[in-house]
Short mmCIF file of C-alpha atoms in Angstrom, two decimals:
data_model
loop_
_atom_site.label_atom_id
_atom_site.label_comp_id
_atom_site.label_asym_id
_atom_site.label_seq_id
_atom_site.Cartn_x
_atom_site.Cartn_y
_atom_site.Cartn_z
CA MET A 1430 117.75 124.90 75.27
CA PRO A 1431 114.46 125.38 73.23
CA HIS A 1432 113.95 128.75 71.65
CA LEU A 1433 110.71 130.50 71.05
CA ALA A 1434 110.58 129.21 67.16
CA ALA A 1435 109.37 126.42 68.60
CA VAL A 1436 106.21 128.08 70.53
CA GLY A 1437 103.11 127.76 68.61
CA PRO A 1438 100.76 130.74 67.82
CA SER A 1439 98.99 132.72 71.10
CA ASP A 1440 95.59 131.13 70.76
CA GLY A 1441 97.25 127.38 71.04
CA LEU A 1442 98.88 129.04 74.14
CA ALA A 1443 95.73 129.82 75.42
CA ARG A 1444 94.04 126.57 75.30
CA ALA A 1445 97.03 124.57 76.38
CA GLY A 1446 95.71 122.60 79.03
CA GLU A 1447 92.06 123.87 79.05
CA GLU A 1448 89.10 122.81 77.27
CA ARG A 1449 87.64 125.83 74.92
CA LEU A 1450 84.37 126.94 75.82
CA ALA A 1451 83.38 127.76 72.08
CA GLY A 1452 80.86 130.73 71.90
CA GLU A 1453 80.53 131.56 75.52
CA GLU A 1454 82.79 134.31 76.18
CA PRO A 1455 81.73 135.10 79.94
CA ALA A 1456 82.89 131.37 80.64
CA ARG A 1457 86.24 131.61 78.47
CA GLY A 1458 87.05 134.89 80.92
CA ALA A 1459 86.40 132.66 83.97
CA VAL A 1460 88.74 129.90 82.66
CA ARG A 1461 91.24 132.24 81.66
CA SER A 1462 91.17 133.90 85.23
CA GLU A 1463 91.60 130.53 86.76
CA ARG A 1464 94.39 129.84 84.72
CA ARG A 1465 96.15 133.09 85.62
CA LYS A 1466 95.91 132.07 89.09
CA GLU A 1467 96.99 128.52 88.58
CA ILE A 1468 99.96 129.32 86.75
CA LEU A 1469 101.43 131.44 89.62
CA ARG A 1470 100.75 128.91 92.32
CA GLN A 1471 102.03 125.95 90.30
CA ARG A 1472 105.02 127.54 89.46
CA ARG A 1473 105.88 128.53 93.03
CA GLU A 1474 104.74 125.17 94.47
CA GLU A 1475 107.28 123.59 91.84
CA LEU A 1476 110.11 125.83 93.23
CA GLY A 1477 109.17 124.39 97.10
CA LEU A 1478 108.51 128.07 98.07
CA SER A 1479 105.78 129.95 100.14
CA GLN A 1480 104.10 132.96 99.69
CA GLU A 1481 106.15 134.55 102.09
CA ASP A 1482 109.44 133.47 100.15
CA LEU A 1483 108.29 134.81 97.17
CA ALA A 1484 107.45 137.96 98.52
CA ALA A 1485 110.50 138.25 99.98
CA ARG A 1486 112.29 137.78 96.44
CA LEU A 1487 109.69 140.45 94.86
CA ARG A 1488 110.59 142.89 97.85
CA ILE A 1489 106.58 143.53 98.57
CA SER A 1490 104.42 142.40 101.34
CA VAL A 1491 102.93 138.95 101.93
CA ARG A 1492 99.60 140.55 101.23
CA ALA A 1493 100.41 142.29 98.32
CA TYR A 1494 102.01 139.13 96.66
CA GLY A 1495 98.67 137.33 97.86
CA ASN A 1496 96.89 139.63 96.14
CA TRP A 1497 98.63 138.90 93.01
CA GLU A 1498 98.24 135.17 93.17
CA ARG A 1499 94.31 135.84 93.61
CA GLY A 1500 94.20 137.83 90.48
CA LEU A 1501 93.68 140.99 92.28
CA VAL A 1502 95.65 143.18 90.32
CA LYS A 1503 94.42 146.20 88.60
CA GLU A 1504 96.81 146.03 85.74
CA TRP A 1505 99.71 143.62 84.94
CA THR A 1506 102.63 145.80 83.83
CA ASP A 1507 105.86 144.74 82.15
CA ARG A 1508 107.57 145.50 85.12
CA LYS A 1509 105.34 143.20 87.34
CA LEU A 1510 105.26 140.31 84.78
CA LEU A 1511 109.29 140.68 84.25
CA ALA A 1512 109.75 140.12 88.10
CA LEU A 1513 107.53 137.79 88.68
CA ALA A 1514 109.43 135.59 85.75
CA GLU A 1515 112.73 136.25 87.58
CA ALA A 1516 111.14 135.30 91.32
CA LEU A 1517 109.79 132.25 89.73
CA GLU A 1518 112.95 131.46 87.88
CA MET A 1519 111.22 130.98 84.63
CA SER A 1520 112.68 129.97 81.34
CA GLU A 1521 112.23 132.10 78.01
CA ARG A 1522 109.45 129.61 77.10
CA GLN A 1523 107.58 129.81 80.47
CA CYS A 1524 108.01 133.68 80.64
CA PHE A 1525 106.83 133.43 77.09
CA TRP A 1526 103.57 131.76 78.37
CA LEU A 1527 103.09 134.01 81.47
CA PHE A 1528 103.04 136.93 78.98
CA ARG A 1529 100.31 135.41 76.97
CA VAL A 1530 98.00 134.08 79.45
CA MET A 1531 98.51 137.41 81.82
CA VAL A 1532 98.13 139.88 78.76
CA ASP A 1533 97.85 138.13 75.57
CA ARG A 1534 101.40 139.44 74.03
CA ASP A 1535 104.67 138.92 73.96
CA PRO A 1536 107.35 139.85 76.35
CA PRO A 1537 109.67 142.81 75.43
CA PRO A 1538 112.16 141.30 73.09
CA THR A 1539 115.03 142.53 75.33
CA TRP A 1540 114.32 139.85 78.16
CA ARG A 1541 115.95 136.90 78.39
CA ALA A 1542 115.61 133.96 80.50
CA ALA A 1543 118.27 133.97 83.42
CA GLU A 1544 119.88 130.79 82.87
CA GLU A 1545 122.46 131.49 85.68
CA ASN A 1546 119.49 129.84 87.67
CA ARG A 1547 119.99 126.09 86.32
CA LEU A 1548 123.91 126.38 86.95
CA PRO A 1549 125.55 125.70 90.45
CA GLU A 1550 127.23 128.28 92.34
CA ASP A 1551 130.46 126.68 92.71
CA PRO A 1552 132.83 127.94 89.53
CA ALA A 1553 134.40 124.42 88.76
CA GLN A 1554 131.06 122.71 88.60
CA ARG A 1555 129.85 125.55 86.46
CA ASP A 1556 132.81 125.25 83.82
CA TYR A 1557 132.34 121.21 84.11
CA LEU A 1558 128.94 121.37 83.08
CA CYS A 1559 129.24 123.99 80.02
CA ASP A 1560 131.97 121.68 78.86
CA TYR A 1561 129.60 118.51 79.30
CA ALA A 1562 126.75 120.85 77.18
CA ALA A 1563 129.43 120.34 74.47
CA LEU A 1564 129.84 117.14 74.95
CA MET A 1565 125.95 116.29 75.07
CA GLU A 1566 125.70 118.49 71.89
CA SER A 1567 128.17 115.94 69.78
CA VAL A 1568 125.66 113.01 70.89
CA PRO A 1569 123.12 112.42 67.76
CA TYR A 1570 120.35 110.79 70.09
CA PRO A 1571 118.10 112.83 72.84
CA SER A 1572 120.06 113.50 75.87
CA PHE A 1573 119.54 115.36 79.03
CA LEU A 1574 120.74 115.81 82.45
CA VAL A 1575 117.86 115.54 85.58
CA ASP A 1576 117.98 115.91 89.25
CA HIS A 1577 116.35 113.88 91.79
CA ARG A 1578 113.28 115.70 91.44
CA TRP A 1579 113.50 115.05 87.73
CA ASP A 1580 114.31 118.89 86.84
CA VAL A 1581 115.96 119.29 83.65
CA ALA A 1582 119.56 120.68 83.88
CA LEU A 1583 120.85 120.52 80.45
CA THR A 1584 119.50 119.20 77.17
CA ASN A 1585 121.14 118.74 73.57
CA SER A 1586 119.69 119.55 70.41
CA ALA A 1587 118.56 116.43 69.44
CA PHE A 1588 116.28 116.11 72.57
CA ASP A 1589 114.85 119.61 71.54
CA GLN A 1590 113.94 118.17 68.50
CA LEU A 1591 112.09 114.98 69.61
CA PHE A 1592 109.87 117.53 71.54
CA GLN A 1593 109.40 120.61 69.14
CA SER A 1594 106.01 119.94 68.79
CA VAL A 1595 105.00 120.29 72.56
CA ARG A 1596 102.85 123.57 73.21
CA PRO A 1597 103.79 125.58 76.04
CA HIS A 1598 102.64 124.66 79.63
CA PRO A 1599 103.16 126.45 82.83
CA THR A 1600 104.77 123.88 84.90
CA ALA A 1601 105.18 120.62 82.75
CA LEU A 1602 107.64 121.50 79.73
CA PRO A 1603 110.06 118.48 78.84
CA ASP A 1604 112.95 120.72 79.15
CA ASP A 1605 112.18 122.07 83.06
CA ASN A 1606 110.55 119.04 84.51
CA PHE A 1607 110.57 115.80 82.81
CA LEU A 1608 108.51 113.73 85.19
CA ARG A 1609 105.53 116.42 85.29
CA PHE A 1610 105.88 116.46 81.53
CA VAL A 1611 105.35 112.92 81.21
CA LEU A 1612 102.68 112.84 84.05
CA PHE A 1613 100.60 116.08 83.17
CA HIS A 1614 101.40 117.87 79.77
CA PRO A 1615 98.40 117.00 77.22
CA ASP A 1616 100.88 116.30 74.46
CA ALA A 1617 103.07 113.77 75.95
CA ALA A 1618 100.88 110.91 75.01
CA ALA A 1619 101.61 112.16 71.05
CA VAL A 1620 105.35 111.91 71.48
CA LEU A 1621 105.82 109.02 74.12
CA GLU A 1622 104.21 105.98 72.76
CA ASP A 1623 102.29 103.61 75.10
CA HIS A 1624 101.89 106.66 77.55
CA GLU A 1625 100.25 104.93 80.49
CA PRO A 1626 101.76 101.59 80.66
CA ALA A 1627 105.39 102.36 79.67
CA TRP A 1628 106.06 106.15 80.75
CA CYS A 1629 103.57 107.06 83.58
CA VAL A 1630 103.60 104.03 85.49
CA PRO A 1631 107.52 103.05 85.45
CA LEU A 1632 107.99 106.97 86.33
CA LEU A 1633 105.38 107.12 89.20
CA ALA A 1634 106.78 103.82 90.65
CA GLN A 1635 110.49 105.71 90.72
CA PHE A 1636 109.11 109.05 92.04
CA ALA A 1637 107.27 106.89 94.88
CA THR A 1638 110.76 105.32 95.77
CA ALA A 1639 111.94 109.09 95.71
CA LEU A 1640 109.37 110.52 97.92
CA ALA A 1641 109.74 108.11 100.65
CA GLY A 1642 113.51 108.62 100.96
CA ALA A 1643 112.93 112.21 100.95
CA PRO A 1644 109.47 112.91 102.56
CA GLU A 1645 110.48 116.62 103.48
CA ASP A 1646 111.71 117.55 99.69
CA GLU A 1647 109.38 120.25 98.70
CA GLY A 1648 109.94 119.68 95.12
CA LEU A 1649 108.63 116.22 95.51
CA ARG A 1650 106.31 117.30 97.84
CA SER A 1651 104.79 119.67 95.18
CA ILE A 1652 104.50 116.73 92.65
CA ARG A 1653 102.87 114.98 94.79
CA GLN A 1654 100.22 117.31 95.59
CA GLU A 1655 99.54 118.00 91.98
CA VAL A 1656 99.36 114.29 91.38
CA ALA A 1657 96.41 114.11 94.19
CA ARG A 1658 94.86 117.02 92.47
CA ASP A 1659 94.41 114.35 89.12
CA PRO A 1660 92.00 111.60 89.74
CA PHE A 1661 93.67 109.58 86.93
CA MET A 1662 97.11 109.94 88.19
CA GLU A 1663 95.83 109.62 91.78
CA ALA A 1664 94.52 106.39 91.17
CA ALA A 1665 97.37 105.21 89.10
CA TYR A 1666 99.78 106.22 91.66
CA ARG A 1667 97.80 104.66 94.71
CA TYR A 1668 96.68 101.15 93.03
CA GLY A 1669 98.10 101.08 89.73
CA VAL A 1670 101.83 101.20 90.97
CA PRO A 1671 101.41 98.79 93.73
CA HIS A 1672 99.56 96.33 91.47
CA TRP A 1673 102.11 96.72 88.27
CA LEU A 1674 105.28 96.33 90.65
CA SER A 1675 103.73 93.02 92.34
CA THR A 1676 103.29 92.14 88.54
CA HIS A 1677 106.68 93.09 86.99
CA GLY A 1678 109.00 93.23 90.05
CA THR A 1679 110.91 96.65 91.29
CA ASP A 1680 113.55 96.03 88.26
CA ALA A 1681 110.89 96.88 85.59
CA ALA A 1682 111.00 100.49 87.01
CA GLU A 1683 114.77 101.02 86.60
CA LEU A 1684 115.09 103.37 83.67
CA ASP A 1685 118.68 102.42 82.86
CA GLY A 1686 118.21 99.66 79.95
CA ALA A 1687 114.81 100.41 79.60
CA VAL A 1688 113.08 99.67 76.29
CA ARG A 1689 110.55 102.35 75.22
CA THR A 1690 109.23 103.55 71.83
CA VAL A 1691 108.64 107.24 70.95
CA ARG A 1692 107.07 109.17 67.92
CA HIS A 1693 109.79 111.48 66.32
CA PRO A 1694 108.45 114.56 64.43
CA ASP A 1695 110.84 113.72 61.45
CA PRO A 1696 108.72 111.19 59.51
CA ARG A 1697 111.88 109.45 58.44
CA TRP A 1698 112.06 108.18 61.80
CA GLY A 1699 108.44 108.37 62.64
CA LEU A 1700 107.81 105.44 65.34
CA VAL A 1701 111.07 104.19 66.40
CA ARG A 1702 112.27 102.04 69.70
CA CYS A 1703 114.72 103.39 71.82
CA ARG A 1704 116.65 102.39 74.54
CA MET A 1705 117.29 104.55 77.85
CA VAL A 1706 120.65 104.86 78.91
CA ALA A 1707 121.17 106.32 82.45
CA GLU A 1708 124.45 107.58 83.83
CA THR A 1709 126.37 109.69 85.68
CA SER A 1710 130.05 110.45 86.37
CA ARG A 1711 131.49 111.30 89.56
CA ARG A 1712 131.45 115.01 89.43
CA LEU A 1713 127.79 114.58 87.98
CA GLY A 1714 127.25 112.48 91.38
CA GLU A 1715 128.26 115.54 93.20
CA MET A 1716 125.77 117.87 91.72
CA GLY A 1717 122.98 115.16 91.95
CA LEU A 1718 122.48 114.82 88.58
CA THR A 1719 122.25 112.02 86.12
CA ARG A 1720 122.57 112.10 82.49
CA ILE A 1721 119.57 109.69 80.02
CA THR A 1722 120.00 109.22 76.62
CA LEU A 1723 117.46 107.84 74.29
CA ILE A 1724 119.56 105.66 71.68
CA LEU A 1725 116.94 105.38 68.72
CA SER A 1726 117.10 102.45 66.61
CA THR A 1727 117.12 102.42 62.57
CA PRO A 1728 113.98 102.99 61.43
CA THR A 1729 112.04 100.26 59.89
CA GLY A 1730 113.49 99.93 56.29
CA ALA A 1731 115.93 102.36 56.32
CA PRO A 1732 119.22 101.66 54.29
CA ARG A 1733 122.20 100.27 55.65
CA GLY A 1734 125.15 103.29 56.72
CA PRO A 1735 124.79 106.48 57.99
CA VAL A 1736 121.42 107.42 58.70
CA HIS A 1737 121.04 111.19 58.47
CA SER A 1738 117.57 113.13 59.88
CA GLY A 1739 117.38 116.35 61.16
CA GLY A 1740 120.65 116.29 63.01
CA PHE A 1741 120.48 112.69 63.76
CA THR A 1742 123.30 110.26 62.63
CA GLN A 1743 123.42 106.75 63.23
CA GLN A 1744 126.32 104.61 62.43
CA GLN A 1745 125.55 100.92 61.33
CA GLY A 1746 129.30 99.86 61.24
CA ALA A 1747 129.77 100.12 65.07
CA ARG A 1748 130.41 96.64 66.76
CA LEU A 1749 131.65 95.05 70.04
CA ARG A 1750 135.31 94.71 70.29
CA ALA A 1751 134.83 91.49 72.13
CA VAL A 1752 132.56 89.99 69.23
CA PRO A 1753 134.44 88.84 65.93
CA SER A 1754 133.67 90.30 62.73
CA PRO A 1755 131.71 87.90 60.22
CA VAL A 1756 133.52 86.07 57.80
CA GLU A 1757 132.78 87.82 54.27
#
């Protein structure tokens, strides 16, 4: 999973997802105060938890937690913030963001995210996923595991490298929930080329199908509420998706085999075509997980043979066994 080295300066964290109000300290303070409230509410809703649920996790009264979420706290101590990070199942980067937004400093160096939250309780499934992570790491292309809510269970180093320039965000990091990243992260369009037509609309179409099949799913309902709060995404969901499906057909929303374009941070790759391959094994299916891999094409003008680029290696000599080799 990504490390703190990928996190930008604190000034960038403070303004991620918000327009800075230069020269107006009171206004900036108001924006920061609202952001503090938003980060707790959004993460709680993302997990499908009520205030009562979170209060129980924190072992405090519902009224006390309500005050926390409304920002009515005299002092945000390390103890309170670390308890929140654990209760909200935050990753290391999310905890870093939480401390920066709340108290403008780093979390204690001894704290590390509880990655156990990402693993199933069944020991056999946990062992399988640990070995599957090793398999994914051997793949030179960006690859990640997602569930039906697009929550990300595993990523490999190639995936982390592709999104290394993405700034922290409370609910829309690419290695936390890929759908939220595509729809709501301000940096998504910088990595995903043709962001709206090629990425947002197809994923919104898939999301609509998932929500129709599981209307009571709290995670999906939370995403739907966030879409409703964004006028642009709400218009795309209500009007853009039906029109797009009537024009292109339902098969166009299928991820497996779709060809997209990404902008890789390594200039030797740059703007590169990729094919999305979605697959699941029987065991992954039992855990409700699907693996998505972005097969990157050879950059234009790249030499024949193996291409080495920040951990990526693409062999040009591979071929289908059913296709005979050309006669020299």
